[in-house]
PDB file of C-alpha atoms in Angstrom:
ATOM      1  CA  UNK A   1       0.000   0.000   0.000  1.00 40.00           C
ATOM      2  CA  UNK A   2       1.491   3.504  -0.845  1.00 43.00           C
ATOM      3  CA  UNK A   3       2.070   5.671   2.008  1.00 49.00           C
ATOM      4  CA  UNK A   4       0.632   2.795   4.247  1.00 53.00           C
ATOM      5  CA  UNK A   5       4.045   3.039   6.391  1.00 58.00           C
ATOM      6  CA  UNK A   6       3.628   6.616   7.322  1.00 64.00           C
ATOM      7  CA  UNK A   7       0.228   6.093   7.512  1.00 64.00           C
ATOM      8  CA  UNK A   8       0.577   2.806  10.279  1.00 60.00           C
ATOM      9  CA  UNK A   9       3.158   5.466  11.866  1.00 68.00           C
ATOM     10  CA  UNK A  10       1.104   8.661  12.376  1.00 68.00           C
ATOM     11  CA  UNK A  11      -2.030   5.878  13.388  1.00 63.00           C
ATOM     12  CA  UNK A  12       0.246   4.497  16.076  1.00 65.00           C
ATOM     13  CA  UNK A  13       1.659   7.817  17.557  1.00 68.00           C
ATOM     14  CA  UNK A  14      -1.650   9.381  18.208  1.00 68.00           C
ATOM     15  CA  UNK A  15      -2.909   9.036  21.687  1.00 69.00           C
ATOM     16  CA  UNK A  16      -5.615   6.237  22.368  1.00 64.00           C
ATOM     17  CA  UNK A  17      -7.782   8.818  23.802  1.00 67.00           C
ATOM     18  CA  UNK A  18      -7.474  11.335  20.944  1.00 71.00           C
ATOM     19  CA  UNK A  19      -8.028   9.061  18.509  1.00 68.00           C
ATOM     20  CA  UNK A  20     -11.048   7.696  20.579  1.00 67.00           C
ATOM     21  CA  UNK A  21     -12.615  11.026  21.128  1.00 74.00           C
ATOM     22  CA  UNK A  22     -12.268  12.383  17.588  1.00 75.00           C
ATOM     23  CA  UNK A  23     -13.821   9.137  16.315  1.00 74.00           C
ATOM     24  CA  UNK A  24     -16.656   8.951  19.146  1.00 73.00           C
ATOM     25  CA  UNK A  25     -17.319  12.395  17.782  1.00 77.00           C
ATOM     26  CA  UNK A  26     -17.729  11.448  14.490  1.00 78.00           C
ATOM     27  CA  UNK A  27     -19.506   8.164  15.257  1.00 79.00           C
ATOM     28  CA  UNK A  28     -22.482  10.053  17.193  1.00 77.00           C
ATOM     29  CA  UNK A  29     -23.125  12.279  14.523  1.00 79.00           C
ATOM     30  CA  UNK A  30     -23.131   9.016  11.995  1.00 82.00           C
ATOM     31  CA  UNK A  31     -25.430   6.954  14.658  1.00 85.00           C
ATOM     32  CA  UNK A  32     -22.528   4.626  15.601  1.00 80.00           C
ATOM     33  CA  UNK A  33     -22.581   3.679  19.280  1.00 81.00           C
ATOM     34  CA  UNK A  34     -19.327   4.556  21.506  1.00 77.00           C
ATOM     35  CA  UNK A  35     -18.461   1.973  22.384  1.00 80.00           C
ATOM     36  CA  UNK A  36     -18.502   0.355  18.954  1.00 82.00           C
ATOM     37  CA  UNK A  37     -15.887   3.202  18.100  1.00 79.00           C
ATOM     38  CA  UNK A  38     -13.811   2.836  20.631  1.00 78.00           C
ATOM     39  CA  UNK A  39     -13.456  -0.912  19.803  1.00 83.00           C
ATOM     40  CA  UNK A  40     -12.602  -0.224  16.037  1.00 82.00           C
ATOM     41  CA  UNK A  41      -9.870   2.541  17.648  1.00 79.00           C
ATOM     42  CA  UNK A  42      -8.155   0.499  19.524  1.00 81.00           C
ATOM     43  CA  UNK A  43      -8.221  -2.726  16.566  1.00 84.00           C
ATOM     44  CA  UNK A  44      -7.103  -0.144  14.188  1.00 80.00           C
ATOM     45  CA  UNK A  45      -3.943   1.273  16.550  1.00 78.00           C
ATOM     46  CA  UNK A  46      -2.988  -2.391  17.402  1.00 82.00           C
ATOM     47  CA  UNK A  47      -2.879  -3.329  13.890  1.00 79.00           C
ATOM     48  CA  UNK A  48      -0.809  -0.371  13.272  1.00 76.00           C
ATOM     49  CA  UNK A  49       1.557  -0.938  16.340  1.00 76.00           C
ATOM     50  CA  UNK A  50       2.009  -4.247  14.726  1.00 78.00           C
ATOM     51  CA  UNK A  51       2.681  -3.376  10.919  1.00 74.00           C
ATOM     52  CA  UNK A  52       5.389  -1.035  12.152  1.00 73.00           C
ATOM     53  CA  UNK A  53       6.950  -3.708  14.614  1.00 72.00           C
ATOM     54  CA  UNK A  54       7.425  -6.098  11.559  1.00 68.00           C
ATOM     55  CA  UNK A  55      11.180  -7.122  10.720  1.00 53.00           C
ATOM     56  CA  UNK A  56      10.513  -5.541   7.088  1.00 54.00           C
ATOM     57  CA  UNK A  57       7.977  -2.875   7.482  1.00 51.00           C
ATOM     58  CA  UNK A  58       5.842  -4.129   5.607  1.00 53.00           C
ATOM     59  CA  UNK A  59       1.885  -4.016   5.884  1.00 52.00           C
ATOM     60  CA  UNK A  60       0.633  -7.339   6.654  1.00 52.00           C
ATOM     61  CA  UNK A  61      -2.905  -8.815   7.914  1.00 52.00           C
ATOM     62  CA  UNK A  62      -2.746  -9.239  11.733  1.00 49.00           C
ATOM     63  CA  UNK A  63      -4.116 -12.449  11.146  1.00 49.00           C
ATOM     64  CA  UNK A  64      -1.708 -13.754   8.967  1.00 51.00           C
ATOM     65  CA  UNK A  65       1.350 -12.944  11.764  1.00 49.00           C
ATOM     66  CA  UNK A  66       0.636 -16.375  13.751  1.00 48.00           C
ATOM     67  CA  UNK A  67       0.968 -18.305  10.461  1.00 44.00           C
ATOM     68  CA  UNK A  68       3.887 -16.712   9.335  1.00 45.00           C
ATOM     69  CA  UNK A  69       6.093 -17.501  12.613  1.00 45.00           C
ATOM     70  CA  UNK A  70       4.468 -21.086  12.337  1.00 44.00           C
ATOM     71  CA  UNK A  71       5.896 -21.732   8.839  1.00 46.00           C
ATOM     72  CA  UNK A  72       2.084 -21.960   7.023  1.00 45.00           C
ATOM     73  CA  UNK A  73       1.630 -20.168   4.408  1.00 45.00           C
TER      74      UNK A  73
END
């Protein structure tokens, strides 16, 4: 993905609770409940934490992560 690194960077960097509140914010006024958003905050910073913490930077599907230190494929 282009820009994804910076992207996963500036993601990671911002506070939990700024990120939270700017979301919640924008999930009221789109119906969305707050706790929903501050679920899919947190997901989205973990997944960033992770991408960055790979050996070669690269973006990769938390999923895949347990797979890939197991030797599947």
């Amino acid at each position: 993905v282009a820009g994804g690194g910076e992207d996963f960077a500036l993601l990671a960097a911002v506070p939990a609770e700024d990120a939270a509140g700017a979301a919640r914010r924008g999930g009221e006024a789109a119906g969305v409940p707050a706790e929903v958003v501050g679920e899919l905050v947190e997901a989205h910073q973990q997944a960033a934490r992770v991408a960055l913490a790979t050996d070669d930077g690269a973006c990769r599907d938390i999923t895949d992560l347990g797979h890939e230190h197991s030797g599947d494929t």
